[in-house]
mmCIF file of C-alpha atoms in Angstrom:
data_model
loop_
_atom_site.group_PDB
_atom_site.id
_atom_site.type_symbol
_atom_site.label_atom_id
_atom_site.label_comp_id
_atom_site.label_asym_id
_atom_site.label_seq_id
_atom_site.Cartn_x
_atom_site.Cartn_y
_atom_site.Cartn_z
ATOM 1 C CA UNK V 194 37.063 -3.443 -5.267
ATOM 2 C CA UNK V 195 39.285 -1.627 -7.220
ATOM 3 C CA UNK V 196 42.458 -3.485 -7.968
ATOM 4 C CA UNK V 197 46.035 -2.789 -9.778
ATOM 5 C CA UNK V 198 47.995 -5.969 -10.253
ATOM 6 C CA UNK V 199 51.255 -5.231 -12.124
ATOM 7 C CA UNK V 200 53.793 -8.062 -13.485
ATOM 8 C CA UNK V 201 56.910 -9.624 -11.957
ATOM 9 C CA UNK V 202 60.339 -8.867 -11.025
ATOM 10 C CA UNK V 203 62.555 -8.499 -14.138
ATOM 11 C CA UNK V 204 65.836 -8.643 -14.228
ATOM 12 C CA UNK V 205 67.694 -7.455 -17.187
ATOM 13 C CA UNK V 206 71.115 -6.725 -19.022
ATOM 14 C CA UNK V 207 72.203 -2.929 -20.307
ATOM 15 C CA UNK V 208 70.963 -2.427 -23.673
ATOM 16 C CA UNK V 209 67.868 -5.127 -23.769
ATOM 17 C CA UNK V 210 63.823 -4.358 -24.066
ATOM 18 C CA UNK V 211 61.367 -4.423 -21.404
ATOM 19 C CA UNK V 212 58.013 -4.213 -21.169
ATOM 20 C CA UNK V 213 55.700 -3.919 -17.754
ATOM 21 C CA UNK V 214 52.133 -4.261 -17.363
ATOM 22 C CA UNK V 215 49.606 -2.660 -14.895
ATOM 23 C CA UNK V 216 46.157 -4.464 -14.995
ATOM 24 C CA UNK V 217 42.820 -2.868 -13.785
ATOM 25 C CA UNK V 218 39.917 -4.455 -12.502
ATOM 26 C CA UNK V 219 36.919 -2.976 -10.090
ATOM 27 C CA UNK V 220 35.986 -0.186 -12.246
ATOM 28 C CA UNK V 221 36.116 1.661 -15.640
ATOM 29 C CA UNK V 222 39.491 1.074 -17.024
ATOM 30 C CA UNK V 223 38.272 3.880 -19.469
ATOM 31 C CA UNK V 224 37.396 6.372 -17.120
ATOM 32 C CA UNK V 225 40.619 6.855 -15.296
ATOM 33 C CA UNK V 226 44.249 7.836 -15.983
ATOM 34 C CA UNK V 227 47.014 5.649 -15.118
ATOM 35 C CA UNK V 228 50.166 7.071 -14.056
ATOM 36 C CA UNK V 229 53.705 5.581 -13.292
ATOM 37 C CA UNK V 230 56.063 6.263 -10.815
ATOM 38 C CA UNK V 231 59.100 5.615 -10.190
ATOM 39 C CA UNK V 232 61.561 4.526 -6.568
ATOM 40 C CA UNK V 233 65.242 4.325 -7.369
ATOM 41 C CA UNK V 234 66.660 2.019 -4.334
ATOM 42 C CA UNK V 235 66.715 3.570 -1.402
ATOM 43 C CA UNK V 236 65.132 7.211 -2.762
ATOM 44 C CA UNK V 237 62.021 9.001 -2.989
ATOM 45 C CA UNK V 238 59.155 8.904 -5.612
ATOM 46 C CA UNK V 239 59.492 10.146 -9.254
ATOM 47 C CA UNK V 240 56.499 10.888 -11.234
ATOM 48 C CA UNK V 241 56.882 9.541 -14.507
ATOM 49 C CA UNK V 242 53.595 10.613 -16.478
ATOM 50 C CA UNK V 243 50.325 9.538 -16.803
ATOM 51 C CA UNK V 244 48.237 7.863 -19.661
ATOM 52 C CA UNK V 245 44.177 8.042 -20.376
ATOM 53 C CA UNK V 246 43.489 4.371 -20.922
ATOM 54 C CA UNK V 247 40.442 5.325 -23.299
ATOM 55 C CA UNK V 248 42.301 7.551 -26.205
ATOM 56 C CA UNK V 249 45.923 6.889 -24.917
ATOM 57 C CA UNK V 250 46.560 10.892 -24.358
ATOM 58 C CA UNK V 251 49.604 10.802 -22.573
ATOM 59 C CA UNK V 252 51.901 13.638 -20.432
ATOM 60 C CA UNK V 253 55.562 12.709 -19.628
ATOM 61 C CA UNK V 254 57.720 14.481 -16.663
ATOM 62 C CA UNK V 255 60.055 15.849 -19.217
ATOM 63 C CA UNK V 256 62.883 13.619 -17.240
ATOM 64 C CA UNK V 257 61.074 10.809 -18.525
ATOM 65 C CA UNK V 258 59.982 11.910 -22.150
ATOM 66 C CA UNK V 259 62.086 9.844 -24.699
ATOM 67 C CA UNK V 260 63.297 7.539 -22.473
ATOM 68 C CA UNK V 261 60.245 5.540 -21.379
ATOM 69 C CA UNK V 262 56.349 5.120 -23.583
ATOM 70 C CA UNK V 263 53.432 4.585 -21.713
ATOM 71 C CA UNK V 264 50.466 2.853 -23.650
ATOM 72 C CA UNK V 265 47.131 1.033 -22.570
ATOM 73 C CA UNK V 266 45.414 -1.592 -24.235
ATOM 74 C CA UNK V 267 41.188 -1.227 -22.770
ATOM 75 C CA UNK V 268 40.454 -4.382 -23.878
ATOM 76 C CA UNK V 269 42.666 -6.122 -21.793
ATOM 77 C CA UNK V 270 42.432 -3.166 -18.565
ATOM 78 C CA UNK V 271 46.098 -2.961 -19.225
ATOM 79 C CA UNK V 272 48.432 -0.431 -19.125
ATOM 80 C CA UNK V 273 51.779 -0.644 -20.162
ATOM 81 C CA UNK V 274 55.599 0.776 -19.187
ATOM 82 C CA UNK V 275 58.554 0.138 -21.681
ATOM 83 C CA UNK V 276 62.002 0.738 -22.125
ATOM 84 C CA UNK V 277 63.412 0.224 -25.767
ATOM 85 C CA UNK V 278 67.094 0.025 -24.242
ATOM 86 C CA UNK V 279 67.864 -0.073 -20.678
ATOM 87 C CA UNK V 280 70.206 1.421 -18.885
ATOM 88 C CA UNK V 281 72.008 0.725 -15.533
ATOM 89 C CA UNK V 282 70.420 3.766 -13.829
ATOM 90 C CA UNK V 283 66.881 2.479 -15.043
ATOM 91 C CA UNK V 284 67.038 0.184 -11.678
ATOM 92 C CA UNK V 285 64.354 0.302 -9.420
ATOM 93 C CA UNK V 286 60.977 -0.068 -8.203
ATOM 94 C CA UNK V 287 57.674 1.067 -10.659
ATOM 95 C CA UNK V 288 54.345 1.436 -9.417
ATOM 96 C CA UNK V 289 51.300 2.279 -11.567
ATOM 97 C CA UNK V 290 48.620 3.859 -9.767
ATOM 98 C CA UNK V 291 44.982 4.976 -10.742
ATOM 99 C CA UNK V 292 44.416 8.746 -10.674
ATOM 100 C CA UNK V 293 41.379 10.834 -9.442
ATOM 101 C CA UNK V 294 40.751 13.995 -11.040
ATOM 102 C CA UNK V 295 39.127 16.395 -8.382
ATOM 103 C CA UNK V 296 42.352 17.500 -7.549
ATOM 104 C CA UNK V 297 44.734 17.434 -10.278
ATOM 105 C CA UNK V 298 44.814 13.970 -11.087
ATOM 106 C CA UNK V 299 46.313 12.497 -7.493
ATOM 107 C CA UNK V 300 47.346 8.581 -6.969
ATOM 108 C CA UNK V 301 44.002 7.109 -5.326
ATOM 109 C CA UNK V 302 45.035 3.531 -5.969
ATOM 110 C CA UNK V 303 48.345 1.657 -6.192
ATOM 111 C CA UNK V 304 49.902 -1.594 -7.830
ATOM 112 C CA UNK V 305 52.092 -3.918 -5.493
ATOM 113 C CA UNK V 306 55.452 -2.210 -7.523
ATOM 114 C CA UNK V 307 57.528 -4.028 -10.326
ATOM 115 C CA UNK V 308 61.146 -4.295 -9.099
ATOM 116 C CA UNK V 309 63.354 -3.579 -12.829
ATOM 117 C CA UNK V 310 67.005 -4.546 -12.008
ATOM 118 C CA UNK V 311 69.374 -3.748 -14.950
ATOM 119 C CA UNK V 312 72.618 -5.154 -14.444
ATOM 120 C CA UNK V 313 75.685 -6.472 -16.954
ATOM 121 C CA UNK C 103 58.971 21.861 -13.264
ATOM 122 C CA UNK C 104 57.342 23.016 -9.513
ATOM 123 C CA UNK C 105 59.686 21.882 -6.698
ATOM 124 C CA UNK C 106 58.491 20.512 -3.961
ATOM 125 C CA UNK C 107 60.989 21.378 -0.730
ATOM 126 C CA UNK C 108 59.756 18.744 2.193
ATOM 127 C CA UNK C 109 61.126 18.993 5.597
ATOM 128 C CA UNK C 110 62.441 16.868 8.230
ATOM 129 C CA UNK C 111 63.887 14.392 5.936
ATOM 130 C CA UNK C 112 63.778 12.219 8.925
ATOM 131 C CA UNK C 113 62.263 12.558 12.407
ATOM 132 C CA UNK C 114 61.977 10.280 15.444
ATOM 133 C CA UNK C 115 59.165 10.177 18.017
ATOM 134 C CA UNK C 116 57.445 8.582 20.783
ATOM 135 C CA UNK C 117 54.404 7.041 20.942
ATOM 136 C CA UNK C 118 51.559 9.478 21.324
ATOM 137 C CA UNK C 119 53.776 12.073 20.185
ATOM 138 C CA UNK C 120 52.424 15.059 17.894
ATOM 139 C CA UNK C 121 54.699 15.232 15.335
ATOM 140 C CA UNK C 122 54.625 17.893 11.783
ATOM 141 C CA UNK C 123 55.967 17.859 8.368
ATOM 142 C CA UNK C 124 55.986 20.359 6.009
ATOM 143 C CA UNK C 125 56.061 20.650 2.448
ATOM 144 C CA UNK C 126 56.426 23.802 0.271
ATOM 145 C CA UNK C 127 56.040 24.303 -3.067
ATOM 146 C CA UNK C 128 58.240 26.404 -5.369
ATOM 147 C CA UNK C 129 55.143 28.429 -6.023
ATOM 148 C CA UNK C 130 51.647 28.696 -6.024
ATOM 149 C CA UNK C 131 49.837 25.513 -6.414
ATOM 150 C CA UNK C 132 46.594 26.441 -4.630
ATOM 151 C CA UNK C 133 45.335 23.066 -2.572
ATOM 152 C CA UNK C 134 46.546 20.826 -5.048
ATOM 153 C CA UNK C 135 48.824 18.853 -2.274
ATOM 154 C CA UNK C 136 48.458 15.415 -1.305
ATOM 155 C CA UNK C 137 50.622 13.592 0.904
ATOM 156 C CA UNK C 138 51.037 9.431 0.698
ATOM 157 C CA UNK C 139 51.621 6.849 3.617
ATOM 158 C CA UNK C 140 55.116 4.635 2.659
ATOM 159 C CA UNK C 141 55.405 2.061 4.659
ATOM 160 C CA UNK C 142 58.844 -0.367 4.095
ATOM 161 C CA UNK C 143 58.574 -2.996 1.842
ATOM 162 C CA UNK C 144 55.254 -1.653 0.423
ATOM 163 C CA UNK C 145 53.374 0.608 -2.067
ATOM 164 C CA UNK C 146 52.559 4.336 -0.959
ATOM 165 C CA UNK C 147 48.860 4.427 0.014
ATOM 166 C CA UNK C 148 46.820 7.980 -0.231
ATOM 167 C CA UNK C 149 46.747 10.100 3.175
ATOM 168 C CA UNK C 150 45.134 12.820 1.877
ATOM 169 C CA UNK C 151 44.320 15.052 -0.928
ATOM 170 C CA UNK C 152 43.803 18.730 -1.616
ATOM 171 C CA UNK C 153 45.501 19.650 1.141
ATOM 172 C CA UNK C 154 43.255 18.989 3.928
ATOM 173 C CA UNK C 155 40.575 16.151 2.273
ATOM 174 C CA UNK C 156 41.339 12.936 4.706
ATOM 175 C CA UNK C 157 40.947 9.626 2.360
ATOM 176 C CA UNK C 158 38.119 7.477 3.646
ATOM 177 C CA UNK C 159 39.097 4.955 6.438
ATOM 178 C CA UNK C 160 42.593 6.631 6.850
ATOM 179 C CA UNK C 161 42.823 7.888 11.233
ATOM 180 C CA UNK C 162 41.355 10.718 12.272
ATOM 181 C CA UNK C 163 44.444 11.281 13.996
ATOM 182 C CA UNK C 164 46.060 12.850 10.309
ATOM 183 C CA UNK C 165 45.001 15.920 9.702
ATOM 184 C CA UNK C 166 46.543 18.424 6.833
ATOM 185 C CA UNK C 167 46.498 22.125 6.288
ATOM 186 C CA UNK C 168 47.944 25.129 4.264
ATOM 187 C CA UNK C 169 49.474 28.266 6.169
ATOM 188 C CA UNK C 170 50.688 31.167 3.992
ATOM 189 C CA UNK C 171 52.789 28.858 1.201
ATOM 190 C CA UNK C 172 53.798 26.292 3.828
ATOM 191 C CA UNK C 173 51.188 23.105 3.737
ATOM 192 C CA UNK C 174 51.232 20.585 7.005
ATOM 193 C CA UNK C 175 50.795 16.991 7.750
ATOM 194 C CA UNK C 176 49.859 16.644 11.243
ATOM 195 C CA UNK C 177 49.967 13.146 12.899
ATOM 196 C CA UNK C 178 48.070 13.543 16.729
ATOM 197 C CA UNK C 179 49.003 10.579 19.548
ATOM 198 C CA UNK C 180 51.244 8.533 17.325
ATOM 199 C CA UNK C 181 50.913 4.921 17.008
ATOM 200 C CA UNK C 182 53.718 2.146 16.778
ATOM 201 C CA UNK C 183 51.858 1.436 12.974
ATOM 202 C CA UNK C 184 52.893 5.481 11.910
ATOM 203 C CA UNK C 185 56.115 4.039 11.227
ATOM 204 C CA UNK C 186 56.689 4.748 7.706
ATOM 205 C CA UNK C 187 57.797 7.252 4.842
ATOM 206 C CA UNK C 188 55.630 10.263 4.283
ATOM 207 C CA UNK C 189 55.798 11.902 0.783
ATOM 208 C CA UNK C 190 53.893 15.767 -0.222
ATOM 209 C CA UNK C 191 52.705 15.846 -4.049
ATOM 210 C CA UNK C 192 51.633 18.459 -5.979
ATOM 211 C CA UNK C 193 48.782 18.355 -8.672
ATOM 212 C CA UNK C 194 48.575 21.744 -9.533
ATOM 213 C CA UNK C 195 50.941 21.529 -12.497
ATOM 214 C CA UNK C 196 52.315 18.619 -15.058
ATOM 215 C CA UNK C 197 55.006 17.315 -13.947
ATOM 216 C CA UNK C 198 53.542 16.091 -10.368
ATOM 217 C CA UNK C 199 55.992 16.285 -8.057
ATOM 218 C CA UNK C 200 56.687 14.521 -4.823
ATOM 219 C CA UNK C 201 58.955 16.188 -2.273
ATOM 220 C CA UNK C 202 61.801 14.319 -0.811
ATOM 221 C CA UNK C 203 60.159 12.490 1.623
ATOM 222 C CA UNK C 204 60.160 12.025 5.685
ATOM 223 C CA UNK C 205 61.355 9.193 7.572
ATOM 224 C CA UNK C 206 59.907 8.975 10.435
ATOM 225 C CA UNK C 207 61.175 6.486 13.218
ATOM 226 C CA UNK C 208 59.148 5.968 16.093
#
């Protein structure tokens, strides 16, 4: 069964470091990209990027690029989402998800969401 | 970036209601549209993908398809469990996007 279990709630002050975790189990950690999206509260989805676990390519939404890095450790089935200084706006809900690539690379499995809440 | 223009933004119905939402994209993106289930409180689970593939184990009662640029999620005899968010993404082009999103109330 192919699972995504991401780390907890976080809640965190403007200006401080944050790293989130996605971890894969049920299938080829290697074989798959991993992308991240993001709910602000109340909002739609944002897609953030994606990363391929087994060479760490990665392709950022341009609204994302700079302000987030995606990275992927295979021994671990991990992939990773971090901030190097957060911001108020940064608040909100993060999913990982595993893509399929018959179409373009669409969500086929989800993590349970990390709620960020960045707050002085 | 391709936009991704999804109407209702919300939309109430009855049980065993037909109901439609739309999505359409700023330009061509072939089939590459998928729309995801929202329920509140929870993840976004795959409907469907390239535009008219149904996910395995997902209702027979969804249904998608494409019409000149205008692609359609079709929900037949609505159940009290539809209740959720329904969001259109396109795969055709880097960056992904989602449309806005339906809420639909039953």
């Amino acid at each position: 069964e192919v699972q995504l279990v991401q780390s907890g709630a976080e809640v965190k002050k403007p200006g401080e470091s944050l790293k989130i975790s996605c971890k894969g189990s049920g299938y080829t950690f290697t074989n798959y990209w991993i992308g991240w999206v993001r709910q602000m509260p109340g909002k739609g989805l944002e897609w953030m990027g994606i990363i391929y676990p087994d060479d760490s390519d990665t392709k950022y939404s341009p609204s994302f690029r700079g302000q987030v890095t995606f990275s992927a450790d295979k021994s671990i089935t991990t992939a990773y989402l971090q901030w190097s200084s957060l911001k108020a706006s940064d608040t909100g809900m993060y999913y990982c998800a595993r893509a399929r690539g018959d179409f373009g690379n669409y969500f086929e499995y989800w993590g349970q969401g990390t709620l960020v809440t960045v707050s002085s | 970036d391709i936009q991704m223009t999804q109407s209702p933004s919300s939309l109430s119905a009855s049980v065993g209601d037909r109901v439609t939402i739309t999505c359409r994209a700023s330009r061509t993106i072939s089939t590459y549209l998928n729309w995801y289930q929202q329920k509140p409180g929870k993840a976004p689970k795959l409907l469907m993908y390239g535009a008219a593939n149904l996910l395995s184990g997902v209702p027979s009662r969804f249904s998608g398809s494409l019409s000149g640029t205008d692609f359609t999620l079709t929900i037949n005899d609505l159940q009290p469990e539809d209740l959720a968010s329904y969001f259109c993404q396109q795969t055709y082009s880097a960056p992904h996007t989602f449309g806005q999103g339906t809420k639909l109330e039953i």
